[in-house]
Coordinates of C-alpha atoms and ligand atoms in Angstrom, one line a residue:
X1 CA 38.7 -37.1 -129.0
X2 CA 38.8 -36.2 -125.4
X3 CA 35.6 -38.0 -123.6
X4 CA 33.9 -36.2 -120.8
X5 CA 33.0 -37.9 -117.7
X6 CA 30.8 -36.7 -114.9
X7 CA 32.2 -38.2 -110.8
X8 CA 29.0 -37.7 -108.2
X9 CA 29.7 -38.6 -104.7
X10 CA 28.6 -36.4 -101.6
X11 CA 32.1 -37.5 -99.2
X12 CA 34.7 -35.3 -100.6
X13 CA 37.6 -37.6 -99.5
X14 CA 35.7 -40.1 -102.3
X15 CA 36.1 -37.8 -105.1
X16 CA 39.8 -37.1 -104.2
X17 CA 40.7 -40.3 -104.3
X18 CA 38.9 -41.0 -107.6
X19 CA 41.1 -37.6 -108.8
X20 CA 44.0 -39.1 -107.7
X21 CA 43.0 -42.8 -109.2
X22 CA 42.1 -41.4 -112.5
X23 CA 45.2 -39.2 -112.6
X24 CA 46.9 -41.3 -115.9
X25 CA 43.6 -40.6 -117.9
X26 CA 43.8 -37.0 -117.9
X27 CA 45.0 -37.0 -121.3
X28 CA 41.8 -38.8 -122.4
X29 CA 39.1 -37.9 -120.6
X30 CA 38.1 -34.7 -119.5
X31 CA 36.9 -35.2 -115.5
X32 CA 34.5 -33.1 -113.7
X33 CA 33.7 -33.9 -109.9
X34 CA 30.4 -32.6 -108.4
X35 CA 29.3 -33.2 -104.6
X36 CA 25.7 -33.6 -104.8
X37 CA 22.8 -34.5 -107.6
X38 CA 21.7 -31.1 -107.7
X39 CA 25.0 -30.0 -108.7
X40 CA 25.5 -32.8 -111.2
X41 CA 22.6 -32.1 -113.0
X42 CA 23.4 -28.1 -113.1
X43 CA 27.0 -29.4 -114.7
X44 CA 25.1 -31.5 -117.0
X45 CA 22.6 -29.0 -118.0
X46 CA 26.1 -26.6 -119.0
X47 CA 27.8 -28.7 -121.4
X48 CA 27.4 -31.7 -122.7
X49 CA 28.6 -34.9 -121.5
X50 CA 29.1 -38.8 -122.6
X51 CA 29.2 -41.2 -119.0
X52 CA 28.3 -40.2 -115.7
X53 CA 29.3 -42.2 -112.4
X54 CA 27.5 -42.2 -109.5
X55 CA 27.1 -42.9 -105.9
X56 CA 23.6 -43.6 -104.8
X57 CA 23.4 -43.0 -100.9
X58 CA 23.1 -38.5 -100.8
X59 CA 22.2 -36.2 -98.6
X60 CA 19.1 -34.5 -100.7
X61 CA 18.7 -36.1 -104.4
X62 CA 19.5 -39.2 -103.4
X63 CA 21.6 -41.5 -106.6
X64 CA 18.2 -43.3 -108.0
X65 CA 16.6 -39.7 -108.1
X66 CA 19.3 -38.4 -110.0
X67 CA 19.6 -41.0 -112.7
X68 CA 15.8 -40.8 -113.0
X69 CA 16.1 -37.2 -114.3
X70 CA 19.2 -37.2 -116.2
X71 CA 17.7 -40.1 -117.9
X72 CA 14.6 -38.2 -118.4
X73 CA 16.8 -34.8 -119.6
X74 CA 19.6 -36.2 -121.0
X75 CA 18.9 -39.3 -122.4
X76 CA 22.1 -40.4 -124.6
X77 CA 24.2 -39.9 -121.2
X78 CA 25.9 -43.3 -120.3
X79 CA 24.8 -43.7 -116.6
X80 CA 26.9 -45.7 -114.3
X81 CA 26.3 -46.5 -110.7
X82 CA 29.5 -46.5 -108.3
X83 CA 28.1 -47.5 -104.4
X84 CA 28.4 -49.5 -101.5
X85 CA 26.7 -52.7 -100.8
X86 CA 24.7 -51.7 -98.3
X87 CA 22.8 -49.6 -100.6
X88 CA 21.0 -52.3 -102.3
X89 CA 17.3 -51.1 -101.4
X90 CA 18.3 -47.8 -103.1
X91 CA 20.2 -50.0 -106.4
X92 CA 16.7 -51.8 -106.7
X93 CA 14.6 -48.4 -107.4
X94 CA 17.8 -47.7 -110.5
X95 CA 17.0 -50.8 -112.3
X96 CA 15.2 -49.1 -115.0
X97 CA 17.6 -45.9 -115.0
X98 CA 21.5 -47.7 -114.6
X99 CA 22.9 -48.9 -118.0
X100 CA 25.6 -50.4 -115.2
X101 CA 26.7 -50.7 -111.8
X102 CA 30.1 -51.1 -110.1
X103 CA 30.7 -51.1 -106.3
X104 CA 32.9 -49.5 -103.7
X105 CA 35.8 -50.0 -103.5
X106 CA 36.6 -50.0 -107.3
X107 CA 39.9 -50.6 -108.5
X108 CA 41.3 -48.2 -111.0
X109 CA 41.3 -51.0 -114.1
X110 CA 37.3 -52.0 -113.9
X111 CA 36.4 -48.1 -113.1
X112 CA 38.7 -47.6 -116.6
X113 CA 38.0 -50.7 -118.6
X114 CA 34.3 -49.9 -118.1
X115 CA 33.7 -46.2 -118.6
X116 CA 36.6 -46.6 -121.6
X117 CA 34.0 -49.2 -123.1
X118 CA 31.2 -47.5 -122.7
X119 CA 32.8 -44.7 -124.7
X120 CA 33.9 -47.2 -127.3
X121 CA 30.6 -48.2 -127.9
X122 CA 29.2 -45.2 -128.4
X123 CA 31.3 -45.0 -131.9
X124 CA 28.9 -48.0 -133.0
X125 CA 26.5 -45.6 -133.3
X126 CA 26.5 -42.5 -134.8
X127 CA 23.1 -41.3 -135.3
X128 CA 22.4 -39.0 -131.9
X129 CA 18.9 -40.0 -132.2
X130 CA 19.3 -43.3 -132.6
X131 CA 21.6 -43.4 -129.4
X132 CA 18.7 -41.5 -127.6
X133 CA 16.2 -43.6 -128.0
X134 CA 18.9 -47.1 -127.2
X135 CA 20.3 -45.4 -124.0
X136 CA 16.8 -44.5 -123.2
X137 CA 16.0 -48.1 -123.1
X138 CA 15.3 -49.7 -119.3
X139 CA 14.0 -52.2 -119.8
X140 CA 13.0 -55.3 -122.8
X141 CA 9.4 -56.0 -123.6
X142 CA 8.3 -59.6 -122.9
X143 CA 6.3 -61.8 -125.3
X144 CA 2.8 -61.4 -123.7
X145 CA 1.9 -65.0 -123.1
X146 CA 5.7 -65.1 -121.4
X147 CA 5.1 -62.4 -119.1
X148 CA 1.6 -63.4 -117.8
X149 CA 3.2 -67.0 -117.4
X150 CA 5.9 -65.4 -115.5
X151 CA 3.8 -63.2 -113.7
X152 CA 1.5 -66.0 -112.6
X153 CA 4.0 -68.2 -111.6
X154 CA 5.8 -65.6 -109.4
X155 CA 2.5 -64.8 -108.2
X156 CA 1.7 -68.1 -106.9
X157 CA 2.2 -69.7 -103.1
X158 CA 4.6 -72.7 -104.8
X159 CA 6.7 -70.8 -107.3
X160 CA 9.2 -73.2 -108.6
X161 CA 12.5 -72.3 -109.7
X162 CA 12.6 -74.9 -112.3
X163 CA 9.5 -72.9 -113.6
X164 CA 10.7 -69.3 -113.4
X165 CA 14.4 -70.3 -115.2
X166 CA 12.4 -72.4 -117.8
X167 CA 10.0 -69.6 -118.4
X168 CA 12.7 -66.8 -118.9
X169 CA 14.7 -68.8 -121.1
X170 CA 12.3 -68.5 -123.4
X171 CA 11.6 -64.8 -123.3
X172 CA 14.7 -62.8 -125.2
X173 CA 13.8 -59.3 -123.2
X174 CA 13.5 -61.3 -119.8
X175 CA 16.8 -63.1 -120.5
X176 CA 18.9 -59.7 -121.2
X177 CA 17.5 -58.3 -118.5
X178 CA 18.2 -61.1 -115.8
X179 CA 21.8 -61.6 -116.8
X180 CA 22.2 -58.0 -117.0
X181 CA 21.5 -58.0 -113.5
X182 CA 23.1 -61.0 -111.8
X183 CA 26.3 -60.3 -113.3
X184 CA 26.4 -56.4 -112.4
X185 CA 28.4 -55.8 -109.0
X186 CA 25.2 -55.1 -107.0
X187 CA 25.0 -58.7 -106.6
X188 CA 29.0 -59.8 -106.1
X189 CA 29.3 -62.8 -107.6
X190 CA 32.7 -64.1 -108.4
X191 CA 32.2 -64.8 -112.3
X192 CA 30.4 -64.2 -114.9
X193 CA 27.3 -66.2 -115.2
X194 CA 25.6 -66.5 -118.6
X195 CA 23.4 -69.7 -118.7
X196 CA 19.5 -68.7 -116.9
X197 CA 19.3 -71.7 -114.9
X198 CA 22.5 -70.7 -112.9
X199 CA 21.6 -67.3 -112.7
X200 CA 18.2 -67.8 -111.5
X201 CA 19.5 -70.5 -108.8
X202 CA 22.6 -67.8 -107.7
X203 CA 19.9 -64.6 -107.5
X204 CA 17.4 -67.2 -105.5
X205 CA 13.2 -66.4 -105.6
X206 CA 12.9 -64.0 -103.1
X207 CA 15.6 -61.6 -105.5
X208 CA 13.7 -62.7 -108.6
X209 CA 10.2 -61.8 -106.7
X210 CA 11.4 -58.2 -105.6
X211 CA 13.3 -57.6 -109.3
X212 CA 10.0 -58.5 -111.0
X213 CA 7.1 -57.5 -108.9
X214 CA 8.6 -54.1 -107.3
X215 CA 11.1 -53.2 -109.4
X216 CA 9.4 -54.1 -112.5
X217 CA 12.4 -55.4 -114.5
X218 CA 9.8 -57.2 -117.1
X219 CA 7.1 -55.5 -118.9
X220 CA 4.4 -56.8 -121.6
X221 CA 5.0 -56.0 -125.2
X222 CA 2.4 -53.3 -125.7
X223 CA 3.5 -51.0 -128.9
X224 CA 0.5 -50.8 -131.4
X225 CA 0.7 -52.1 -134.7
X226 CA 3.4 -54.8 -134.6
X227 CA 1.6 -57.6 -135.3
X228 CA 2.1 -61.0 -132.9
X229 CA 2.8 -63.0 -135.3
X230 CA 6.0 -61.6 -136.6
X231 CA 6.6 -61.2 -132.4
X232 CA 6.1 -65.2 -132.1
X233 CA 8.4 -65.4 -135.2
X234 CA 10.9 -63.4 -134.2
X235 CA 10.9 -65.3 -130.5
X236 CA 10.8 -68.5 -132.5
X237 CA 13.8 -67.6 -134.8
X238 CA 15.8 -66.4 -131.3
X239 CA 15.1 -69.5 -129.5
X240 CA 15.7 -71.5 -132.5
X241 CA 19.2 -69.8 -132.9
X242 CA 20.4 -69.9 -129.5
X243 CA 19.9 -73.5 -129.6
X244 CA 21.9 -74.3 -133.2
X245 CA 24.3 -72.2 -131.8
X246 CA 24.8 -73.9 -128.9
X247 CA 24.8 -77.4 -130.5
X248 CA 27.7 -75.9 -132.7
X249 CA 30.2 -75.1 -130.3
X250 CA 29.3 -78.3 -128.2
X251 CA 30.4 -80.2 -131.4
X252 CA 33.4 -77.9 -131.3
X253 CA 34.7 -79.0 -127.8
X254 CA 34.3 -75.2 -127.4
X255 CA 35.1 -74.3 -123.4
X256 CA 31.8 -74.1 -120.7
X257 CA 31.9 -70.3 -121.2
X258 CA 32.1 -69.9 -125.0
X259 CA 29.0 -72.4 -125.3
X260 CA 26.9 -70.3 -122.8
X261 CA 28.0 -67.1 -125.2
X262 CA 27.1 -68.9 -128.2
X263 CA 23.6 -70.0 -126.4
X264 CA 23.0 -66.1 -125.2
X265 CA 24.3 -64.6 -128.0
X266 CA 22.0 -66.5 -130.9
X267 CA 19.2 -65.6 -128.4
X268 CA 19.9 -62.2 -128.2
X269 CA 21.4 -61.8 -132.2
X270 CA 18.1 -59.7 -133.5
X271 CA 17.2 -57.8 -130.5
X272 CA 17.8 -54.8 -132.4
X273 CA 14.8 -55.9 -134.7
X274 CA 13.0 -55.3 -131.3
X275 CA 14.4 -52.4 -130.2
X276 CA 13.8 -50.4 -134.1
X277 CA 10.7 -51.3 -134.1
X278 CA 9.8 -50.0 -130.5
X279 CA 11.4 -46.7 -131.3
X280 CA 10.4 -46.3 -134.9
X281 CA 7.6 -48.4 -135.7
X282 CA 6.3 -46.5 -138.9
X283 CA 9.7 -46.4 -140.3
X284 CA 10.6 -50.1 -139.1
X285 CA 7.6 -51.4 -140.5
X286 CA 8.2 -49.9 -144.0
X287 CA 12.2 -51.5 -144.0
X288 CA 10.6 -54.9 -142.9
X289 CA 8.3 -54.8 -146.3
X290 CA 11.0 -53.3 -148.1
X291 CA 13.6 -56.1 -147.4
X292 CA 13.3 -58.9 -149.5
X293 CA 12.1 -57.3 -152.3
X294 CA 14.3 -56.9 -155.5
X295 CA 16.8 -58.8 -153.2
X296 CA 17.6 -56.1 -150.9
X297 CA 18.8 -57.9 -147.8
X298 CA 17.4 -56.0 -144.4
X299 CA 20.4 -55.0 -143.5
X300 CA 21.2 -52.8 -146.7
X301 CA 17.7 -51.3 -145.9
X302 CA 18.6 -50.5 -142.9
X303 CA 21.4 -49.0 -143.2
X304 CA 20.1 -47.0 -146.3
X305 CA 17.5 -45.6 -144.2
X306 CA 18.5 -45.9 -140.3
X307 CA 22.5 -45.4 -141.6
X308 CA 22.9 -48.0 -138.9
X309 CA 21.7 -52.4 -138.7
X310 CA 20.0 -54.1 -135.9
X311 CA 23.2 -55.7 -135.1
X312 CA 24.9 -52.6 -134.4
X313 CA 21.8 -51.4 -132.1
X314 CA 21.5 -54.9 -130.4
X315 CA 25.2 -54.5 -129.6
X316 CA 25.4 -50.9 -128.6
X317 CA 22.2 -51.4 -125.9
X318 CA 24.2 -55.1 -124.7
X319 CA 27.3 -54.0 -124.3
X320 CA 25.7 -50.8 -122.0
X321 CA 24.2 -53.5 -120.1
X322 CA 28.2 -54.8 -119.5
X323 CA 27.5 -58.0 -121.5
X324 CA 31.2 -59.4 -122.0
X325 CA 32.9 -58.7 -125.6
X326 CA 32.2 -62.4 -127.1
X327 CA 28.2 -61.8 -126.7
X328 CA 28.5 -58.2 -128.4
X329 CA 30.2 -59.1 -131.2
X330 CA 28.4 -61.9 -132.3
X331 CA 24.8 -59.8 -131.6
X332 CA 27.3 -56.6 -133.7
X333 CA 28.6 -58.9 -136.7
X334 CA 25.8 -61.9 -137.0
X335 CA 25.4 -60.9 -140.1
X336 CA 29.1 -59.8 -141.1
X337 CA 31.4 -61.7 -139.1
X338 CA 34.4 -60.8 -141.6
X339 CA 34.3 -57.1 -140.2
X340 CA 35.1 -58.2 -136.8
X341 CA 38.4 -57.8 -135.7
X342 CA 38.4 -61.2 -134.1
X343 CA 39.4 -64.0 -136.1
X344 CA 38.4 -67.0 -134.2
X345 CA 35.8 -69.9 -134.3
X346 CA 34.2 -69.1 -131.3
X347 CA 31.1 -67.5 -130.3
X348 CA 30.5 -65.4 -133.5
X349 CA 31.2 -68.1 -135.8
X350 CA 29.0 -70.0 -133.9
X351 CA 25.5 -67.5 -134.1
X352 CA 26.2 -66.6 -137.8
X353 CA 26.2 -70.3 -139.1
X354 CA 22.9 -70.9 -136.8
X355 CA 21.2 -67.7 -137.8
X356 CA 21.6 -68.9 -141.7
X357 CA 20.5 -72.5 -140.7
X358 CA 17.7 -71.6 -138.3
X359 CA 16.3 -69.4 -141.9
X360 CA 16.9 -72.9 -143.6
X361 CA 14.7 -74.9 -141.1
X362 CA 11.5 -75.8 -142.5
X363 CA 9.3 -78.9 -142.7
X364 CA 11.5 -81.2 -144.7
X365 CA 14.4 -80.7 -141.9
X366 CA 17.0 -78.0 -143.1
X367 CA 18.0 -76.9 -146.5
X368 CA 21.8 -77.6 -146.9
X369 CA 21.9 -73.9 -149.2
X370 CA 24.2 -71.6 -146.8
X371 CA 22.4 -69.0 -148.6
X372 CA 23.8 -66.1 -146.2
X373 CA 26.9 -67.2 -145.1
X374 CA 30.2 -65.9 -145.5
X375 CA 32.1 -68.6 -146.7
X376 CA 35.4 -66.7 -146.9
X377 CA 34.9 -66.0 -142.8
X378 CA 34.2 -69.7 -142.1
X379 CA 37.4 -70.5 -144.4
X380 CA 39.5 -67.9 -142.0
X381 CA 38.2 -69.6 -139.0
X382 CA 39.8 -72.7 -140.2
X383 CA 35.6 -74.3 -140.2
X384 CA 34.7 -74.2 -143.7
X385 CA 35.1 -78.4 -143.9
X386 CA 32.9 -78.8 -140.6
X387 CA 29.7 -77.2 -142.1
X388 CA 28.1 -80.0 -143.0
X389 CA 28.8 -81.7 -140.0
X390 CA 27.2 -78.2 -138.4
X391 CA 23.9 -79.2 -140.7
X392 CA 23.9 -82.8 -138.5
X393 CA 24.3 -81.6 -135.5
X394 CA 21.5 -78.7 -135.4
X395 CA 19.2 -81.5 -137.3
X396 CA 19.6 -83.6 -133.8
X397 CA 19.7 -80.5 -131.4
X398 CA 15.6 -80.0 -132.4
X399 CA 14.5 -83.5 -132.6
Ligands
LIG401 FE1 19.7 -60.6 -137.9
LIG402 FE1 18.5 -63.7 -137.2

């Protein structure tokens, strides 16, 4: 299926040399190249399309303007910043509206790699309605005892960096939405960052200050009717996760990177609980009470009633963000890793054995039952004999 893909950029001699850049992708993609945001959204408003990239600094509709009301008109349209560095005080006011940004000059790979994935994505979810109300999504709602912490301490004449890391590390909305934003090429860095502390140190206060207090990457939880306590549970579970899952790969000798995927990844596994129930809390609420019952697992509800799981919408909204492949699969198959086309012990191995333990956690330590594994995966993966030692090593991770 031939893609379309929307270029905006108000120099001329830009948009010829991303015509003659993008030349080899003809046969995929169908381009169209408009010269201002006025134009771009007329275009849009025509004939539907899947990714637009943009430049922000324009004569008239200036970039944040424009992805402000295709968001608002369009809202399953992929939307992709393309701009110059010097544009950052324009980049902050499209840190609600951006799924992702690149900067100029772009080299024909990342501009491909990134709208092709984008594209690719968008097969995880079929329902157009569902993909509306994902794309749609800016920003993560924060635990409401995190954000005022967060707030306050922000807030305050001796903010402490220690503080603000510790205090985002805790929240799974605030943590998306950080590394979201110090790995996106508004900020340059040379690799990819995935551990809180680091990015919080590499952004510095005064960036945090500005992305929280003006730009308003955080908000408070505030839907009605989802009760705090499954909130706090849910939190708990995420935390509780991350942390098995990094224990795992530690004990795994896995490298630096795959142990900060395995940490983000179990932190961010069920964020598609969060996001369902923020775009359909009626229906959400009735799958939560209906799981469980008879035996029907959540995901089989889900699926029945969404046609889609929470992985799948954790995944789909994460790798829009440009969160690296090893972080969307294991949020896509935490609860079926045997459908991912990756057979390795890494990162997904890693969050679906702690997702099953951090379940089997209770008072008495946890309960050596496995009771939603997939054994056959963990056989694959050459881990099935480690298990037990898995059991040990989460026990000591939380004492
Ligand atoms: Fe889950
Ligand atoms: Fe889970």
């Amino acid at each position: 299926m031939r893609r379309k893909i929307l270029f905006v950029d108000d120099e001329p001699m830009v948009l010829q040399g991303l015509k003659r850049m993008l030349r080899g992708m003809q046969n995929e993609w169908d381009m169209v190249f408009a010269e201002s945001g006025e134009e771009a959204l007329a275009i849009l408003g025509a004939t539907p399309f899947e990714v637009m990239v943009t430049d922000m600094r324009m004569p008239g509709m200036h970039g944040a303007a424009l992805l402000e009301k295709a968001q608002k008109r369009f809202p399953k349209l992929v939307r992709i910043v393309l701009s110059g560095h010097s544009d950052q005080g324009l980049i902050l006011k499209s840190v609600r509206t951006a799924h992702q940004y690149l900067s100029k000059p772009c080299d024909a790979d990342t501009l491909k790699d990134t709208v092709s994935r984008a594209c690719a994505l968008r097969e995880l979810l079929k329902d157009d309605m569902l993909k509306q109300v994902v794309s749609n999504i800016g920003t993560l709602p924060s635990l409401p005892r995190l954000y005022q912490e967060i707030m306050k301490e922000l807030q305050s004449e001796d903010a402490s960096m220690r503080k603000v890391a510790e205090i985002v590390s805790r929240d799974v909305g605030m943590t998306a939405k950080v590394l979201q934003m110090v790995n996106s090429a508004f900020f340059a860095l040379p690799r990819h960052i995935a551990s809180i502390a680091q990015a919080v140190n590499l952004l510095g206060l005064e960036t945090i200050k500005a992305l929280v207090l003006s730009a308003q990457i955080f908000r408070r939880f505030e839907v009605q009717g989802i009760p705090m306590s499954f909130l706090e549970k849910l939190w708990n579970h995420c935390l509780g996760t991350a942390t098995f899952a990094k224990a795992i790969a530690k004990e795994e000798n896995l490298s630096r990177e795959v142990i900060d995927d395995a940490f983000l990844g179990g932190m961010l596994h069920d964020l598609g609980k969060l996001i369902l129930f923020m775009g359909f809390p009626e229906k959400y609420r009735a799958i939560l009470k209906r799981s469980g019952e008879n035996g029907i697992s959540l995901g089989e509800v889900e699926q029945e009633v969404l046609g889609t799981t929470h992985g799948a919408v954790g995944a789909y909204l994460m790798g829009l963000w440009g969160f690296g492949d090893n972080v969307v699969e294991a949020i896509a198959f935490h609860h079926e890793p045997g459908i991912c086309s990756a057979k390795t012990a890494g990162a997904l191995a890693c969050v679906h054995a702690a997702n099953d333990l951090e379940h089997a956690f209770g008072p008495e330590g946890i309960r050596r039952e496995w009771a939603h594994a997939d054994l056959d995966f963990f056989n694959s993966v050459g881990c099935v004999e480690k298990l037990d030692r898995w059991v040990q090593v989460c026990e000591s991770a939380i004492q």
